[in-house]
JSON list of C-alpha atoms in Angstrom, two decimals:
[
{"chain": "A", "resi": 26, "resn": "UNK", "atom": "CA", "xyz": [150.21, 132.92, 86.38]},
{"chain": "A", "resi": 27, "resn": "UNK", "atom": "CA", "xyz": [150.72, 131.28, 89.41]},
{"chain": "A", "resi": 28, "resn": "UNK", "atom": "CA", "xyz": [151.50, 133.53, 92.89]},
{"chain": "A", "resi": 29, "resn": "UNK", "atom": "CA", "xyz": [152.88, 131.83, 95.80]},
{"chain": "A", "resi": 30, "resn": "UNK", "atom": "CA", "xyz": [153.14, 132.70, 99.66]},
{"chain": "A", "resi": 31, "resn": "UNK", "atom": "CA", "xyz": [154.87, 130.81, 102.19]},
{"chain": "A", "resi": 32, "resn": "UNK", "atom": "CA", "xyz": [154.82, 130.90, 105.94]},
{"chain": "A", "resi": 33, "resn": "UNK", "atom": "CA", "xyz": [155.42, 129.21, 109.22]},
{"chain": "A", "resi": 34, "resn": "UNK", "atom": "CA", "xyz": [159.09, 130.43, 109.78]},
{"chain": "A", "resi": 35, "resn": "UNK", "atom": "CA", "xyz": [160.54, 131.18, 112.55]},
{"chain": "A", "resi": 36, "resn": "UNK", "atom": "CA", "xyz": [163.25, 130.09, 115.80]},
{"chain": "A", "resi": 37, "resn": "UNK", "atom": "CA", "xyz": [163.02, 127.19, 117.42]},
{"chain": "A", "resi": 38, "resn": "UNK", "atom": "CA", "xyz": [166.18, 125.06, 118.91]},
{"chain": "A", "resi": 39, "resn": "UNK", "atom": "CA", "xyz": [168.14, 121.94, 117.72]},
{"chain": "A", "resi": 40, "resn": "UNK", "atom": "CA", "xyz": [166.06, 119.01, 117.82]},
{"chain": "A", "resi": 41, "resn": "UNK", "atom": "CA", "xyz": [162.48, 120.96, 117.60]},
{"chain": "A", "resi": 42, "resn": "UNK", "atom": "CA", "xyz": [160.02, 120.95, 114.85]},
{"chain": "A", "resi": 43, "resn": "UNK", "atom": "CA", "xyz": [158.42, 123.20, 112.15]},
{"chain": "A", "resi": 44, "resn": "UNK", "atom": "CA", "xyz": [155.37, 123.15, 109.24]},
{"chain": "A", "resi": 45, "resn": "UNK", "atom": "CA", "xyz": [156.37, 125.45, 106.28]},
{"chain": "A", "resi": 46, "resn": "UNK", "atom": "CA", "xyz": [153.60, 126.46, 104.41]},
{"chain": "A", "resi": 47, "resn": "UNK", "atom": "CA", "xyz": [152.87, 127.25, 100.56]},
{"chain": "A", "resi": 48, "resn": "UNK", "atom": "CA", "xyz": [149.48, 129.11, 99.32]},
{"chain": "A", "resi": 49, "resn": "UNK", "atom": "CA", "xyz": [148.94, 129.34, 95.62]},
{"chain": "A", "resi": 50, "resn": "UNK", "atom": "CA", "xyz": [146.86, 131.03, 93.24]},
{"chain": "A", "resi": 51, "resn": "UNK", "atom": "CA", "xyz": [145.60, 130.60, 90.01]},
{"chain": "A", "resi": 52, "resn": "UNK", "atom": "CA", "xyz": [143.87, 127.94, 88.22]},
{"chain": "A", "resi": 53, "resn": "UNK", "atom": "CA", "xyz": [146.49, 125.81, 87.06]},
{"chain": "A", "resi": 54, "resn": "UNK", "atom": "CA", "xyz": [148.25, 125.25, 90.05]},
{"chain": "A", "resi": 55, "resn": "UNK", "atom": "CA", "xyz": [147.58, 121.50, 90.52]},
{"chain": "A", "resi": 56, "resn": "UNK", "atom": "CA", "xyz": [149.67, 121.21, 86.76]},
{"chain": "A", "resi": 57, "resn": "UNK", "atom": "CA", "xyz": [153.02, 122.06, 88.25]},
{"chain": "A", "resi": 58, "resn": "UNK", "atom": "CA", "xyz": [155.24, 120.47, 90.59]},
{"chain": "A", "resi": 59, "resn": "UNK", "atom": "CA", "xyz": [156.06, 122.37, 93.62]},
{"chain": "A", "resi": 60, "resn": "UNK", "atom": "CA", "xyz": [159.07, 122.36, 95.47]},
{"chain": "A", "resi": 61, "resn": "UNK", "atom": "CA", "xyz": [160.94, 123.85, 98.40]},
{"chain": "A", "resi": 62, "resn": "UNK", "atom": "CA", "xyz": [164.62, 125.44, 98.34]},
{"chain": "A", "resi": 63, "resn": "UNK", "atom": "CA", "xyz": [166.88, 127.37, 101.05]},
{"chain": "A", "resi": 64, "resn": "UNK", "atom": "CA", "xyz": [169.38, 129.81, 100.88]},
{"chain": "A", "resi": 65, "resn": "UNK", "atom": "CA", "xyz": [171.77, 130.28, 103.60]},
{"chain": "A", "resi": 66, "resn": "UNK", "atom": "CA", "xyz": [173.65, 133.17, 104.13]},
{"chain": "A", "resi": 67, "resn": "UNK", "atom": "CA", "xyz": [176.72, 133.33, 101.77]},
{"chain": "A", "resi": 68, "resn": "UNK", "atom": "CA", "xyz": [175.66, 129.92, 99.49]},
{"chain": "A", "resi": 69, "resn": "UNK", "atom": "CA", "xyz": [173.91, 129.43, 96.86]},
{"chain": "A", "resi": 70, "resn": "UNK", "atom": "CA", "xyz": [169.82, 128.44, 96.78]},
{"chain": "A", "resi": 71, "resn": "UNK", "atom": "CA", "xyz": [169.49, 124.73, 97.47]},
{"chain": "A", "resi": 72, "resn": "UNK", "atom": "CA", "xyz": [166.69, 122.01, 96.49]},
{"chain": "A", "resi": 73, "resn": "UNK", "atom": "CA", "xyz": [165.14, 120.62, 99.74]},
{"chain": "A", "resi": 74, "resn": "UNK", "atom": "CA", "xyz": [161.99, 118.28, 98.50]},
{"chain": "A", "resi": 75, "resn": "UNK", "atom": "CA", "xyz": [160.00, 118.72, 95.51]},
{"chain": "A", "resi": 76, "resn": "UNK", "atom": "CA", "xyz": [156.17, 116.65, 95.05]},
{"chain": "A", "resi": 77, "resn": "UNK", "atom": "CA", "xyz": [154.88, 116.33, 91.29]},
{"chain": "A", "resi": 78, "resn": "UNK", "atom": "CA", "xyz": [151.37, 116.90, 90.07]},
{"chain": "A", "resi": 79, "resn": "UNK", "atom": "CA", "xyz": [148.72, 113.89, 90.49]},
{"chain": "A", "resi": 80, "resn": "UNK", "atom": "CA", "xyz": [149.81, 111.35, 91.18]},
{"chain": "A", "resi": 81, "resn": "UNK", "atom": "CA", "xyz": [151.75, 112.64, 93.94]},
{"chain": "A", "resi": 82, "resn": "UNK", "atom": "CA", "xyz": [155.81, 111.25, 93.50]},
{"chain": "A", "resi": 83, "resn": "UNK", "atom": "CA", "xyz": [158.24, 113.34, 96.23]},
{"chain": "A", "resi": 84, "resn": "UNK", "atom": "CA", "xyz": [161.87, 113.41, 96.22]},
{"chain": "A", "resi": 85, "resn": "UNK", "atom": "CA", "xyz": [164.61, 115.02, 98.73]},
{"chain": "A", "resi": 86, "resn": "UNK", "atom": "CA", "xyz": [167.57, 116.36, 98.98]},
{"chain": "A", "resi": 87, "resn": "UNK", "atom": "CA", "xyz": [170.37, 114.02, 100.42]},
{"chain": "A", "resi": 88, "resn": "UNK", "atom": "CA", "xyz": [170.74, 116.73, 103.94]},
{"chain": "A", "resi": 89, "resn": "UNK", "atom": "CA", "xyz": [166.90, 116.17, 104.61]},
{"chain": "A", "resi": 90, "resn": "UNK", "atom": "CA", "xyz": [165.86, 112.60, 104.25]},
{"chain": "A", "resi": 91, "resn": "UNK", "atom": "CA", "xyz": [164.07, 111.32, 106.93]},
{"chain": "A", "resi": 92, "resn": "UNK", "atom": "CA", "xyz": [163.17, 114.59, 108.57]},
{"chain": "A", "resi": 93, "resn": "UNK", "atom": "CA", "xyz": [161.33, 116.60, 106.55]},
{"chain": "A", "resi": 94, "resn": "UNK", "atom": "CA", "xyz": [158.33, 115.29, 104.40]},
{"chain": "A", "resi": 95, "resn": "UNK", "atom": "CA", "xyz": [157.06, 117.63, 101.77]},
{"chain": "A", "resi": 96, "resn": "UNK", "atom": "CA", "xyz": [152.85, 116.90, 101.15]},
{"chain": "A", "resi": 97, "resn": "UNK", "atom": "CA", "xyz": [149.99, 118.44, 98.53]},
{"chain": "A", "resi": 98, "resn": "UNK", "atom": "CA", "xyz": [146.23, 119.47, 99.04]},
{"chain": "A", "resi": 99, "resn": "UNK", "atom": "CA", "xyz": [145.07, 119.67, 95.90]},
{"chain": "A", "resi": 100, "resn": "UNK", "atom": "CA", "xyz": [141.62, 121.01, 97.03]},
{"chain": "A", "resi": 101, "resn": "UNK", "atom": "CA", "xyz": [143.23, 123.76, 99.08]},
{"chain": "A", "resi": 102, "resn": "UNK", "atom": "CA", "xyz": [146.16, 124.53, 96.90]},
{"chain": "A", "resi": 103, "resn": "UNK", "atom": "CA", "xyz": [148.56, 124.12, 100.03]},
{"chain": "A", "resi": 104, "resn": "UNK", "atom": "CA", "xyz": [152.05, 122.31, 100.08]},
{"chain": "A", "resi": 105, "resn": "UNK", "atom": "CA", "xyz": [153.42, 121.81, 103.25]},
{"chain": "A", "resi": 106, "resn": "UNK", "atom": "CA", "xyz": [156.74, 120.80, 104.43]},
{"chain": "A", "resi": 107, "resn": "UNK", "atom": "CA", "xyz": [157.22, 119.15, 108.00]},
{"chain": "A", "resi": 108, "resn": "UNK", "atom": "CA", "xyz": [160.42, 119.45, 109.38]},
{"chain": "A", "resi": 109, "resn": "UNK", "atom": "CA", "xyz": [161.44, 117.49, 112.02]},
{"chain": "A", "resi": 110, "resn": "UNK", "atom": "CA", "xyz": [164.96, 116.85, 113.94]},
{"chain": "A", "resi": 111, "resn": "UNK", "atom": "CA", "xyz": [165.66, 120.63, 113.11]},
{"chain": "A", "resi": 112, "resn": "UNK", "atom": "CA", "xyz": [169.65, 121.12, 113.17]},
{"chain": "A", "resi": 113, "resn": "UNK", "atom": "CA", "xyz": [171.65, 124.77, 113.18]},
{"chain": "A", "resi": 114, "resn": "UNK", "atom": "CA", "xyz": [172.82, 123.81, 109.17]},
{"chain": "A", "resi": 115, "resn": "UNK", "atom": "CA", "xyz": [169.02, 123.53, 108.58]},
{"chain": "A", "resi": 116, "resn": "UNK", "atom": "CA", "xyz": [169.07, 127.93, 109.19]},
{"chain": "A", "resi": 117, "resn": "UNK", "atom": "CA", "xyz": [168.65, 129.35, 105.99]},
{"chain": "A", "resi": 118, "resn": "UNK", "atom": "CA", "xyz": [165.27, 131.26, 104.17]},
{"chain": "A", "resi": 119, "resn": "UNK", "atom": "CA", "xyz": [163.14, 128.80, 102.58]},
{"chain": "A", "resi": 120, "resn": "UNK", "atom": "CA", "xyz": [161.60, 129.47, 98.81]},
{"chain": "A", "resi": 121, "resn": "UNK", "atom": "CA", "xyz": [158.56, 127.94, 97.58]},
{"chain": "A", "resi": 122, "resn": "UNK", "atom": "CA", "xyz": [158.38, 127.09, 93.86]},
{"chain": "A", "resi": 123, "resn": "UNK", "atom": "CA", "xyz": [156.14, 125.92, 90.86]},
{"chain": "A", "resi": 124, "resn": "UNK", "atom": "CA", "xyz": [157.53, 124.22, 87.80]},
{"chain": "A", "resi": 125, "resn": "UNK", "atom": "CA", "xyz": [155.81, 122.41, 84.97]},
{"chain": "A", "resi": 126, "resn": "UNK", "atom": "CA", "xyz": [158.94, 119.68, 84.47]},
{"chain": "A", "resi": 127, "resn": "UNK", "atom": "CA", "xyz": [159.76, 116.81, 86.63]},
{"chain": "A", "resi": 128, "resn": "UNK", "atom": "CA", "xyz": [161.80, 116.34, 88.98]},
{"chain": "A", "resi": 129, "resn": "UNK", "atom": "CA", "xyz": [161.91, 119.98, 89.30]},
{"chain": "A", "resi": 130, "resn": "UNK", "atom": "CA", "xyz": [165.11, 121.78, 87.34]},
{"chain": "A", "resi": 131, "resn": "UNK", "atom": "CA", "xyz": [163.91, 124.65, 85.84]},
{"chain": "A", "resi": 132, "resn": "UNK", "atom": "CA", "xyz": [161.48, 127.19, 88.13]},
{"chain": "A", "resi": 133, "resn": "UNK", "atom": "CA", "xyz": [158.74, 128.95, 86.89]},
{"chain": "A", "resi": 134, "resn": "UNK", "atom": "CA", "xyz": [157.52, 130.80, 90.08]},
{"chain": "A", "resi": 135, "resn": "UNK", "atom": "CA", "xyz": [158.91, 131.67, 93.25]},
{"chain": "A", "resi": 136, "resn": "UNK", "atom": "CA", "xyz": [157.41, 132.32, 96.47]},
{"chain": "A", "resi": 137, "resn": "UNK", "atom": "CA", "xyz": [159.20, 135.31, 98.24]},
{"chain": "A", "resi": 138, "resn": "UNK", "atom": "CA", "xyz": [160.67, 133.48, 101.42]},
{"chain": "A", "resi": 139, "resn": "UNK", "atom": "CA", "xyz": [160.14, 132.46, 104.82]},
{"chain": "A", "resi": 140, "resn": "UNK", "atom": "CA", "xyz": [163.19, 132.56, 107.26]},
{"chain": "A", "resi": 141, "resn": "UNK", "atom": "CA", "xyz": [163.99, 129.32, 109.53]},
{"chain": "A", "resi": 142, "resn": "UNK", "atom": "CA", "xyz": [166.05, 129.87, 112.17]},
{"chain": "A", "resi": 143, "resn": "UNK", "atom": "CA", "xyz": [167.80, 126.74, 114.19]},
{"chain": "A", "resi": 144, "resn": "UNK", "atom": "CA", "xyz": [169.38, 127.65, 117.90]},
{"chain": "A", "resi": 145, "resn": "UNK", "atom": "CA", "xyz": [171.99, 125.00, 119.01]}
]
């Protein structure tokens, strides 16, 4: 069983920056891949960057390359995602989650949301 908790949400305007954070539990937690999604309002959940188990391959969606960067402490059993060059489509609640396949298509965990907010 793995638990996840995210945080570092929040408002901040066009342009600005934010760290996203994800805290796991359990044992096995360096096994899985860990990814982050969004959900706006009205549209369906969407992959944002996903980072495999050791060693450490990242990927992003097509919207967030070259902003955000998506990183792993093992030894703390963090995954952060940076995310820089904020824009208002970037508004949405963010999802942290675990999977054992890569790239990540099928979730086995989810976190329960943090809620990024982007001011023209």
């Amino acid at each position: 069983q793995v638990q996840l908790v995210e945080s570092g949400g929040g408002l901040v305007q066009a342009g600005g920056s934010l760290r996203l954070s994800c805290a796991a539990s359990g044992r096995t937690f360096s096994r899985y891949a860990v990814a982050w999604f969004r959900q706006a309002s009205g549209k369906e959940r969407a992959f944002v960057a996903g980072v495999s188990w050791e060693p450490q391959h990242t990927y992003y969606g097509d919207s967030v390359k070259g902003r955000f960067t998506i990183s792993r402490d093992i030894a703390k059993n963090t995954v952060n995602l940076q995310m820089n060059g904020l824009k208002p489509e970037d508004t949405a609640v963010y999802y942290c989650a675990a999977a054992q396949n890569w790239p990540v298509y099928l979730v086995d965990f989810w976190g329960q949301g943090t809620q990024v907010t982007v001011s023209s």
